[in-house]
Amino acid sequence: MKKLTDEEEKRALAIHQRSIVIDALNASIMDEEYFRKMQQGGVTATNYTVAMSQNLSETVKRIGQMYRQIEVSRTATLIERAADIREAKREGKVGIILGFQNVAPLEGDLGLLSVYHRLGVRIVQLTYHFKNVCGDGCKEPTNSGLSLFGKELVKKMNDLGMVVDLAHVGERTEREAIEVSRHPVIASHSNVYSRVPAPQNKKDDMIKALAKKGGVIGITGFPRLLEPNPTLDLLLDHVDYVVQLVSVDHVGIGLDFAEGWADSPFHRKRLLEIDGRIYDWPEGISTITQFPNITRGLVSRGYSDREIEKILGGNFLRVFEEVIG
């Protein structure tokens, strides 16, 4: 990223300070110290992974734990409506949106979706890497698409006002979920397949289908999806690509941080199970406090103030306002 002039630096700082900044995926270990780090990075709201492979009991306990952290926090607030994001911005707080990265917490019971909605869950990723009751994940060789349960789940999420997340789903599952959904859907943390052919990254036709539905893809800093040499400039290259492909209205940011995991024996083991290695995030965007560097990068690439505001969070907010209400 080229060095900004003093005037460009002032402009980038002003844009970042006034923007609603949404990080569409964060799985870091949350506590008051991390809430303050998000605040320092100018984050208005984040989709926090409260569950992935956990069952009902484990998931409810994790939700309860997050409730307790928010209740005693001076920094964080729970997001249950899109309007709560705007309120968090006004109050200078960090909004926590509860999300799943899999449907394991449902235990195959569609009726539990309403329970989780009452508990504050607003985003559900249909699959992780592999096949589940909803359909095939992005690493599943059969690519058999959305199951009958999955189709009913998408419809129920539409009814309740929950956002359908397609970040890790298989190609056919994604296509069919877009067709079934009445509302825009998101890929909270994915990059461009034609630039980096990783299973989780999205092909051009999928990005176009997502955009046609009014959805948003969250460009991610996860190193495996920016390989072989992850940098902030490469992340911005993926932003540029999506903008040129489907316009600036359908791209956001979902950094997929897992800060604190490598320092916890339990979480470190989980990281190794998922990816087989411990990653270092790209220099310049290696921690949530460096989020303003994305704004600097967008300024350096000639984006207008309004375009940057959309990328930083305006596009995701539009989807949340339509879906969550």
mmCIF file of C-alpha atoms in Angstrom, residues 129-260:
data_model
loop_
_atom_site.group_PDB
_atom_site.id
_atom_site.type_symbol
_atom_site.label_atom_id
_atom_site.label_comp_id
_atom_site.label_asym_id
_atom_site.label_seq_id
_atom_site.Cartn_x
_atom_site.Cartn_y
_atom_site.Cartn_z
ATOM 1 C CA HIS A 129 -16.647 -27.542 5.271
ATOM 2 C CA PHE A 130 -18.521 -30.811 5.047
ATOM 3 C CA LYS A 131 -21.979 -32.325 4.621
ATOM 4 C CA ASN A 132 -24.564 -31.719 7.324
ATOM 5 C CA VAL A 133 -28.329 -31.899 7.637
ATOM 6 C CA CYS A 134 -28.676 -28.721 5.512
ATOM 7 C CA GLY A 135 -26.532 -29.735 2.568
ATOM 8 C CA ASP A 136 -22.962 -30.015 1.343
ATOM 9 C CA GLY A 137 -20.117 -27.809 2.508
ATOM 10 C CA CYS A 138 -17.399 -26.375 0.296
ATOM 11 C CA LYS A 139 -15.030 -29.356 0.737
ATOM 12 C CA GLU A 140 -17.672 -32.037 0.097
ATOM 13 C CA PRO A 141 -16.866 -33.801 -3.222
ATOM 14 C CA THR A 142 -20.473 -34.800 -3.955
ATOM 15 C CA ASN A 143 -21.676 -31.168 -4.253
ATOM 16 C CA SER A 144 -25.239 -32.441 -3.847
ATOM 17 C CA GLY A 145 -26.768 -29.124 -2.830
ATOM 18 C CA LEU A 146 -29.383 -28.071 -0.319
ATOM 19 C CA SER A 147 -31.400 -30.760 1.472
ATOM 20 C CA LEU A 148 -35.153 -30.567 2.078
ATOM 21 C CA PHE A 149 -34.339 -29.637 5.673
ATOM 22 C CA GLY A 150 -32.009 -26.941 4.384
ATOM 23 C CA LYS A 151 -34.693 -25.448 2.158
ATOM 24 C CA GLU A 152 -37.154 -25.318 5.055
ATOM 25 C CA LEU A 153 -34.467 -23.792 7.247
ATOM 26 C CA VAL A 154 -33.811 -20.981 4.763
ATOM 27 C CA LYS A 155 -37.550 -20.256 4.537
ATOM 28 C CA LYS A 156 -37.869 -20.270 8.338
ATOM 29 C CA MET A 157 -34.898 -17.920 8.665
ATOM 30 C CA ASN A 158 -36.587 -15.569 6.194
ATOM 31 C CA ASP A 159 -39.763 -15.670 8.300
ATOM 32 C CA LEU A 160 -37.953 -14.990 11.567
ATOM 33 C CA GLY A 161 -35.599 -12.316 10.247
ATOM 34 C CA MET A 162 -32.280 -14.170 10.376
ATOM 35 C CA VAL A 163 -29.472 -13.688 7.867
ATOM 36 C CA VAL A 164 -28.465 -16.683 5.723
ATOM 37 C CA ASP A 165 -24.666 -16.981 5.593
ATOM 38 C CA LEU A 166 -23.084 -18.958 2.722
ATOM 39 C CA ALA A 167 -19.398 -18.508 3.582
ATOM 40 C CA HIS A 168 -18.437 -22.200 3.829
ATOM 41 C CA VAL A 169 -21.193 -23.840 1.798
ATOM 42 C CA GLY A 170 -20.771 -25.949 -1.319
ATOM 43 C CA GLU A 171 -21.294 -24.431 -4.745
ATOM 44 C CA ARG A 172 -24.636 -26.087 -5.451
ATOM 45 C CA THR A 173 -25.819 -25.524 -1.879
ATOM 46 C CA GLU A 174 -25.045 -21.850 -2.298
ATOM 47 C CA ARG A 175 -26.860 -21.571 -5.622
ATOM 48 C CA GLU A 176 -29.971 -23.292 -4.292
ATOM 49 C CA ALA A 177 -30.004 -21.271 -1.046
ATOM 50 C CA ILE A 178 -29.918 -18.053 -3.073
ATOM 51 C CA GLU A 179 -32.836 -19.314 -5.166
ATOM 52 C CA VAL A 180 -34.908 -20.368 -2.139
ATOM 53 C CA SER A 181 -34.304 -17.263 -0.021
ATOM 54 C CA ARG A 182 -36.767 -14.392 -0.365
ATOM 55 C CA HIS A 183 -34.213 -12.010 1.121
ATOM 56 C CA PRO A 184 -30.590 -11.075 0.398
ATOM 57 C CA VAL A 185 -27.993 -13.522 1.703
ATOM 58 C CA ILE A 186 -24.339 -13.000 2.609
ATOM 59 C CA ALA A 187 -21.001 -14.748 2.393
ATOM 60 C CA SER A 188 -19.605 -13.310 5.598
ATOM 61 C CA HIS A 189 -15.939 -14.226 5.073
ATOM 62 C CA SER A 190 -14.933 -15.392 1.598
ATOM 63 C CA ASN A 191 -12.616 -14.217 -1.163
ATOM 64 C CA VAL A 192 -12.505 -14.583 -4.946
ATOM 65 C CA TYR A 193 -11.925 -18.083 -6.330
ATOM 66 C CA SER A 194 -10.465 -16.892 -9.632
ATOM 67 C CA ARG A 195 -7.681 -15.149 -7.692
ATOM 68 C CA VAL A 196 -7.150 -17.848 -5.037
ATOM 69 C CA PRO A 197 -8.801 -21.215 -5.862
ATOM 70 C CA ALA A 198 -9.552 -22.252 -2.277
ATOM 71 C CA PRO A 199 -12.802 -24.201 -1.658
ATOM 72 C CA GLN A 200 -14.252 -21.462 0.553
ATOM 73 C CA ASN A 201 -13.661 -18.724 -2.021
ATOM 74 C CA LYS A 202 -16.459 -17.814 -4.415
ATOM 75 C CA LYS A 203 -16.514 -18.219 -8.188
ATOM 76 C CA ASP A 204 -17.616 -15.328 -10.359
ATOM 77 C CA ASP A 205 -21.038 -16.782 -11.165
ATOM 78 C CA MET A 206 -21.751 -17.273 -7.470
ATOM 79 C CA ILE A 207 -20.710 -13.711 -6.648
ATOM 80 C CA LYS A 208 -23.006 -12.483 -9.426
ATOM 81 C CA ALA A 209 -25.913 -14.587 -8.124
ATOM 82 C CA LEU A 210 -25.318 -13.302 -4.589
ATOM 83 C CA ALA A 211 -25.267 -9.714 -5.846
ATOM 84 C CA LYS A 212 -28.373 -10.175 -7.992
ATOM 85 C CA LYS A 213 -30.204 -11.219 -4.815
ATOM 86 C CA GLY A 214 -28.995 -8.033 -3.142
ATOM 87 C CA GLY A 215 -26.396 -9.799 -1.008
ATOM 88 C CA VAL A 216 -22.876 -8.966 0.118
ATOM 89 C CA ILE A 217 -19.576 -10.874 0.180
ATOM 90 C CA GLY A 218 -17.249 -10.086 3.075
ATOM 91 C CA ILE A 219 -13.648 -10.032 1.879
ATOM 92 C CA THR A 220 -11.512 -11.746 4.479
ATOM 93 C CA GLY A 221 -7.990 -11.517 5.809
ATOM 94 C CA PHE A 222 -7.868 -15.231 6.632
ATOM 95 C CA PRO A 223 -4.406 -16.189 5.323
ATOM 96 C CA ARG A 224 -5.409 -19.467 3.660
ATOM 97 C CA LEU A 225 -7.815 -17.542 1.437
ATOM 98 C CA LEU A 226 -5.134 -15.017 0.428
ATOM 99 C CA GLU A 227 -2.273 -17.462 -0.159
ATOM 100 C CA PRO A 228 0.503 -17.835 -1.076
ATOM 101 C CA ASN A 229 1.750 -14.535 0.404
ATOM 102 C CA PRO A 230 -1.042 -12.851 2.370
ATOM 103 C CA THR A 231 -0.836 -9.068 2.479
ATOM 104 C CA LEU A 232 -3.207 -6.178 3.017
ATOM 105 C CA ASP A 233 -2.748 -5.241 -0.635
ATOM 106 C CA LEU A 234 -3.923 -8.716 -1.699
ATOM 107 C CA LEU A 235 -7.027 -8.302 0.446
ATOM 108 C CA LEU A 236 -7.699 -4.991 -1.287
ATOM 109 C CA ASP A 237 -7.159 -6.683 -4.674
ATOM 110 C CA HIS A 238 -10.105 -8.982 -3.848
ATOM 111 C CA VAL A 239 -12.196 -5.927 -2.939
ATOM 112 C CA ASP A 240 -11.300 -4.325 -6.283
ATOM 113 C CA TYR A 241 -12.195 -7.506 -8.145
ATOM 114 C CA VAL A 242 -15.668 -7.779 -6.629
ATOM 115 C CA VAL A 243 -16.344 -4.068 -7.192
ATOM 116 C CA GLN A 244 -15.434 -4.419 -10.867
ATOM 117 C CA LEU A 245 -17.486 -7.614 -11.171
ATOM 118 C CA VAL A 246 -20.754 -6.622 -9.450
ATOM 119 C CA SER A 247 -20.328 -2.991 -8.263
ATOM 120 C CA VAL A 248 -19.384 -1.459 -4.930
ATOM 121 C CA ASP A 249 -22.836 -2.250 -3.463
ATOM 122 C CA HIS A 250 -22.088 -5.922 -2.844
ATOM 123 C CA VAL A 251 -18.744 -6.039 -1.064
ATOM 124 C CA GLY A 252 -17.878 -5.699 2.614
ATOM 125 C CA ILE A 253 -15.263 -6.902 5.090
ATOM 126 C CA GLY A 254 -15.275 -10.095 7.194
ATOM 127 C CA LEU A 255 -11.803 -10.517 8.646
ATOM 128 C CA ASP A 256 -12.376 -13.874 10.414
ATOM 129 C CA PHE A 257 -9.967 -13.145 13.256
ATOM 130 C CA ALA A 258 -9.373 -15.864 15.835
ATOM 131 C CA GLU A 259 -7.329 -13.757 18.223
ATOM 132 C CA GLY A 260 -6.394 -15.507 21.433
#
